[in-house]
Amino acid sequence: MTHKTAGEKTALQSVGGNVFDEIYATDLRYWQDCWKLCGDAHCCSFSRYKARFQLIARTSFQELPLLPGEYEYLASKGWLSQFGDFDHKVFEFPLNPGRMRVESIISRRPHCACDHDTRPTICRLYPLLPVYDIDGALIGTDSLGVYEDLEALQGLEPACRLTSLPFSELQKFLKIASAIGRSALALFYIMAYRLTKEHVRARLMDAHRRGSGVDIFALFERKLLRGQLIDEDALASELRSLADSFQLRYGERFRLE
Ligand code: SF4
Ligand code: SF4
């Protein structure tokens, strides 16, 4: 196994281990063996969409976004080896004052990136992203990833074939969602993730509308390579005002270093 850790090793902003204990003890699986529904365990690789790109994602890998402190939690449990050959990516986004540390695992493990029992939060939740108000109350769900946005914009049938949530699994979804909602930092990062996803989607929609008929995957790839997927100043200002609302609501319980 080889892996690289980018950036500082100690998380300056970290969600408490008790939150992760609760999440990792919850075996949310919307449907037993649901890979049989989509036919190719689509969410383990997204390979059918990656195959639409000309230049990016030519090698097989899976990127798994993490909550702040989740990497350290996985390390403390000895669960990082599940990712095989991986990098720990840390991207710092200045908000002035403060900054966000956006972390992910880039795993090159063939087929599935992780082991079922110790899979990260994102994999437990997929394909649903919980939507909250600022008090941490769950108010709905959204699709979780950027590929779902691309397929919707392109007018494709959803690759993920999960269409219903059995009652027993609903309780587990609520348990994970509530663990996240009780941590101001986890809540902020989940809401910031959705805000960023919306920002990218709105820019893609706008460009798609102007270049009628253009393939949305080609457009996404072009904008990614040109660094045009986000408008950094506009996104920073949206995230800053989200952080300000959190500061007002949570005071000392919320701090971006
Ligand atoms: S894409 Fe959807 S249906 Fe397929 S394995 Fe993932 S969660 Fe299950
Ligand atoms: S949890 Fe891991 S093994 Fe399961 S679908 Fe996600 S990437 Fe694949």
XYZ file of C-alpha atoms and ligand atoms in Angstrom:
273
model
C 0.000 0.000 0.000
C 1.230 3.488 -0.737
C -0.422 6.709 0.147
C 0.379 10.387 0.264
C -1.030 12.960 2.615
C -1.219 16.489 1.293
C -1.101 19.482 3.593
C -0.873 19.434 7.379
C -1.424 16.140 9.105
C -3.283 17.507 12.087
C -6.839 18.619 11.419
C -7.235 22.218 12.575
C -10.976 21.897 12.192
C -12.328 18.604 13.353
C -15.719 17.011 13.934
C -15.816 15.084 17.253
C -15.048 11.351 17.230
C -18.415 10.651 18.894
C -20.158 11.928 15.745
C -18.151 9.493 13.613
C -18.729 6.652 16.140
C -22.451 7.115 15.577
C -22.175 7.373 11.792
C -19.853 4.392 11.399
C -22.046 2.248 13.679
C -24.980 2.796 11.305
C -25.114 0.303 8.458
C -27.372 2.279 6.138
C -27.943 0.281 2.977
C -30.946 1.501 1.068
C -31.357 -1.798 -0.726
C -29.566 -5.125 -0.286
C -27.149 -5.761 -3.214
C -28.402 -2.665 -5.004
C -25.512 -2.954 -7.481
C -27.692 -5.508 -9.224
C -30.208 -2.721 -9.927
C -27.784 -0.472 -11.797
C -25.822 -3.476 -13.048
C -22.278 -2.216 -12.586
C -22.051 -0.899 -9.006
C -22.073 2.485 -10.705
C -21.309 4.559 -7.579
C -18.095 2.610 -6.919
C -16.431 4.042 -10.016
C -18.831 6.268 -12.028
C -16.948 4.723 -14.944
C -19.824 4.993 -17.423
C -19.756 8.779 -17.028
C -15.975 9.077 -16.757
C -15.810 7.265 -20.123
C -17.518 10.313 -21.675
C -14.506 12.529 -20.944
C -11.719 12.922 -23.500
C -8.838 13.996 -21.279
C -9.672 13.687 -17.601
C -10.285 10.559 -15.509
C -8.378 8.338 -17.946
C -7.013 6.206 -15.108
C -9.259 4.396 -12.725
C -9.724 6.076 -9.347
C -12.460 7.051 -6.946
C -12.565 10.320 -4.990
C -14.364 10.127 -1.642
C -15.000 13.509 0.042
C -14.497 13.483 3.821
C -15.876 15.521 6.697
C -13.315 17.499 8.746
C -11.560 15.089 11.110
C -12.817 11.999 9.289
C -9.355 11.183 7.947
C -7.912 11.244 11.477
C -10.838 9.146 12.710
C -10.197 6.498 10.040
C -6.468 6.574 10.879
C -7.131 6.190 14.617
C -9.222 3.091 13.904
C -6.630 1.588 11.541
C -9.118 1.713 8.659
C -7.094 3.623 6.073
C -5.599 0.462 4.564
C -8.996 -0.349 3.042
C -8.354 2.317 0.380
C -5.345 0.440 -1.008
C -3.119 2.781 -2.999
C -4.490 6.206 -2.128
C -3.742 9.903 -1.664
C -5.179 12.122 1.048
C -6.088 15.313 -0.787
C -6.383 18.545 1.208
C -7.517 21.684 -0.534
C -7.549 24.945 1.398
C -10.087 27.553 0.448
C -9.510 30.992 2.061
C -12.609 32.748 3.362
C -10.904 35.746 5.027
C -11.118 35.510 7.906
C -10.644 31.772 8.255
C -10.380 29.060 5.668
C -11.994 25.800 4.756
C -9.993 22.578 4.513
C -11.683 20.393 1.946
C -10.451 16.828 2.281
C -10.903 13.669 0.257
C -9.434 10.231 -0.299
C -8.339 9.462 -3.852
C -8.286 5.680 -3.980
C -6.848 3.670 -6.841
C -8.028 0.388 -5.348
C -9.555 -1.610 -8.229
C -13.370 -1.932 -8.253
C -14.764 -0.694 -4.906
C -12.741 1.960 -3.107
C -13.591 0.792 0.390
C -14.816 -2.045 2.588
C -18.509 -2.092 3.350
C -18.227 -2.115 7.162
C -15.786 0.790 7.371
C -16.927 2.880 4.419
C -16.830 6.652 4.846
C -19.848 8.857 5.553
C -20.280 9.838 1.904
C -20.605 6.204 0.824
C -23.159 5.502 3.540
C -25.328 8.403 2.396
C -25.060 7.965 -1.393
C -27.222 8.735 -3.380
C -28.924 11.096 -0.904
C -27.491 14.333 0.440
C -29.335 15.495 3.575
C -30.545 19.096 3.374
C -30.697 21.095 6.613
C -31.676 24.430 7.999
C -29.078 26.312 10.015
C -30.339 24.772 13.270
C -29.370 21.326 11.958
C -32.967 20.227 11.361
C -33.348 17.963 8.344
C -35.634 19.642 5.814
C -35.194 17.433 2.748
C -32.760 15.607 0.517
C -30.845 16.386 -2.647
C -28.796 14.244 -5.020
C -25.321 13.793 -3.647
C -22.824 14.009 -6.471
C -21.883 16.131 -9.434
C -22.510 13.242 -11.851
C -26.189 13.238 -10.900
C -26.327 16.918 -11.815
C -24.603 16.246 -15.143
C -26.949 13.417 -16.060
C -29.994 15.534 -15.168
C -28.726 18.476 -17.237
C -28.051 16.122 -20.156
C -31.564 14.654 -19.782
C -30.294 11.120 -19.086
C -32.085 8.503 -17.014
C -30.518 8.321 -13.537
C -27.755 5.683 -13.503
C -28.496 4.949 -9.851
C -31.648 2.853 -9.785
C -32.546 3.376 -6.139
C -35.982 4.900 -6.210
C -37.392 4.224 -2.754
C -36.246 4.121 0.825
C -37.515 1.200 2.927
C -38.845 2.297 6.337
C -36.170 0.402 8.314
C -33.450 2.155 6.343
C -35.164 5.524 6.711
C -34.484 5.306 10.462
C -30.792 4.724 9.754
C -30.654 7.614 7.295
C -32.217 9.847 9.958
C -29.674 8.643 12.521
C -26.711 9.593 10.331
C -28.355 12.854 9.274
C -29.025 13.760 12.886
C -25.423 12.986 13.976
C -24.228 15.405 11.285
C -26.873 18.001 12.164
C -25.766 18.088 15.821
C -22.187 19.110 14.956
C -21.966 22.755 13.875
C -18.778 22.061 11.910
C -20.096 18.962 10.116
C -23.315 20.827 9.367
C -21.387 23.770 7.927
C -19.292 21.547 5.655
C -22.337 19.636 4.391
C -24.168 22.898 3.679
C -21.030 24.384 2.076
C -20.719 21.279 -0.108
C -24.282 21.679 -1.338
C -23.831 25.401 -1.892
C -20.704 24.684 -3.998
C -22.518 21.990 -5.954
C -25.341 24.447 -6.660
C -22.817 27.105 -7.720
C -21.214 24.712 -10.235
C -24.595 23.506 -11.479
C -25.845 27.055 -12.057
C -22.690 27.955 -14.041
C -22.970 24.793 -16.130
C -26.658 25.414 -16.787
C -25.919 28.932 -17.886
C -23.099 27.851 -20.241
C -25.229 24.963 -21.516
C -28.095 27.309 -22.323
C -25.779 29.634 -24.263
C -24.127 26.851 -26.276
C -27.254 24.991 -27.300
C -26.799 21.310 -27.976
C -23.347 21.101 -26.413
C -22.675 17.868 -24.536
C -22.754 18.634 -20.805
C -19.923 16.198 -20.027
C -17.684 17.878 -22.651
C -18.637 21.254 -21.200
C -17.841 20.101 -17.653
C -14.462 18.743 -18.777
C -13.578 21.920 -20.671
C -14.484 24.158 -17.735
C -12.624 21.960 -15.268
C -9.451 22.037 -17.372
C -9.701 25.824 -17.806
C -10.364 26.396 -14.097
C -13.791 27.859 -14.906
C -16.075 25.529 -12.974
C -16.300 28.010 -10.147
C -16.117 31.774 -9.890
C -13.742 31.874 -6.923
C -14.673 35.352 -5.684
C -18.400 34.760 -5.980
C -18.205 31.340 -4.297
C -15.962 32.663 -1.509
C -18.466 35.404 -0.821
C -21.369 32.905 -0.696
C -19.380 30.639 1.649
C -18.312 33.582 3.767
C -21.884 34.634 4.318
C -22.787 31.040 5.240
C -19.885 31.058 7.739
C -21.099 34.406 9.134
C -24.567 32.937 9.692
C -22.984 30.010 11.526
C -20.902 32.376 13.638
C -24.041 34.245 14.641
C -25.995 31.071 15.357
C -23.302 29.000 17.103
C -20.822 31.524 18.513
C -17.845 29.734 20.117
C -19.153 26.349 18.968
C -18.268 27.255 15.388
C -14.818 28.362 14.325
C -12.951 28.278 11.025
C -9.211 28.488 11.809
S -25.433 3.468 -8.230
Fe -27.224 3.302 -6.908
S -28.105 1.316 -7.447
Fe -25.998 1.290 -8.199
S -24.767 0.410 -6.545
Fe -24.736 2.635 -6.271
S -26.423 3.068 -4.847
Fe -26.756 1.000 -5.676
S -19.110 2.123 -0.038
Fe -17.208 1.633 -1.079
S -17.654 -0.389 -1.734
Fe -19.603 0.493 -1.301
S -20.328 1.507 -3.118
Fe -19.164 3.035 -2.065
S -17.122 2.856 -2.933
Fe -18.155 0.987 -3.404
